[in-house]
Amino acid sequence: MSRSHQAGREDSWEGVVTALSRGLLDGSNMYHFIEVHLTDGATIKIRIGRRLWKSLTVGDRIVKRPDADPAKA
C-alpha cells in the first residue's frame, strides 16, 4: 500500500527510508521527498527539509514524534 502524505504536527510514525527524491514542482522551488516503509507495513512519501534530506541515505531509520519534525533515528 502506498499513500502520499504531508506530515502533520500531531502525526507519529517510524520506519526505514526506501527512496530519496527531489523536484521543482512549481517551477521555482526545490522540494525534497523521502519514501518511508513504516513499521506497520505501509509506505508513505513525505516532504522534508533539505538539511535532513542531505543527511539521509536509503536504509536509514527515521522517526516522527507528535509536535516534532522527522528525525534520523
Coordinates of C-alpha atoms in Angstrom, one line a residue:
M1 CA 0.0 0.0 0.0
S2 CA 1.4 3.4 -0.9
R3 CA 0.0 6.8 0.0
S4 CA 1.3 10.3 -0.3
H5 CA 1.1 12.3 2.9
Q6 CA 2.0 15.7 4.2
A7 CA 3.4 15.1 7.7
G8 CA 1.2 16.8 10.2
R9 CA 2.4 18.1 13.5
E10 CA 0.3 15.6 15.5
D11 CA 1.4 12.6 13.5
S12 CA 3.6 9.9 14.9
W13 CA 5.4 7.2 12.9
E14 CA 8.7 5.4 12.3
G15 CA 10.2 3.4 9.5
V16 CA 13.1 2.9 7.1
V17 CA 14.0 5.2 4.2
T18 CA 13.5 3.4 0.9
A19 CA 14.0 6.2 -1.6
L20 CA 15.1 9.9 -1.8
S21 CA 13.8 12.3 -4.5
R22 CA 13.5 16.0 -5.2
G23 CA 11.9 18.1 -7.8
L24 CA 10.8 21.6 -9.0
L25 CA 7.1 21.0 -8.6
D26 CA 6.1 24.6 -9.1
G27 CA 9.0 25.6 -11.4
S28 CA 10.8 27.8 -8.9
N29 CA 11.2 26.0 -5.5
M30 CA 13.1 22.7 -4.9
Y31 CA 11.2 20.2 -2.8
H32 CA 12.8 17.2 -1.1
F33 CA 11.0 13.9 -0.5
I34 CA 11.6 10.6 1.1
E35 CA 9.7 7.4 0.7
V36 CA 9.4 5.5 4.1
H37 CA 8.4 1.9 4.7
L38 CA 6.6 2.1 8.1
T39 CA 6.8 -0.5 10.8
D40 CA 3.1 -1.3 10.2
G41 CA 3.9 -2.3 6.6
A42 CA 2.6 0.8 4.8
T43 CA 4.7 3.0 2.6
I44 CA 4.4 6.8 2.6
K45 CA 6.1 9.7 0.7
I46 CA 6.9 12.6 2.9
R47 CA 8.2 16.1 2.1
I48 CA 11.1 17.1 4.3
G49 CA 13.7 19.9 4.7
R50 CA 16.9 20.0 2.6
R51 CA 19.2 19.6 5.6
L52 CA 17.6 16.4 6.8
W53 CA 17.3 15.1 3.2
K54 CA 21.0 15.6 2.6
S55 CA 21.9 13.6 5.8
L56 CA 19.8 10.6 4.9
T57 CA 20.6 7.5 2.8
V58 CA 18.5 4.6 1.8
G59 CA 18.2 2.2 4.7
D60 CA 18.4 4.9 7.5
R61 CA 15.8 4.7 10.2
I62 CA 13.6 7.8 10.6
V63 CA 11.2 8.7 13.4
K64 CA 8.4 11.3 13.6
R65 CA 7.0 12.1 17.1
P66 CA 4.0 14.3 17.8
D67 CA 4.7 18.0 17.7
A68 CA 8.2 17.4 16.3
D69 CA 9.9 17.3 12.9
P70 CA 11.0 13.9 11.4
A71 CA 14.5 13.0 12.6
K72 CA 17.1 10.4 11.9
A73 CA 17.0 7.6 14.4

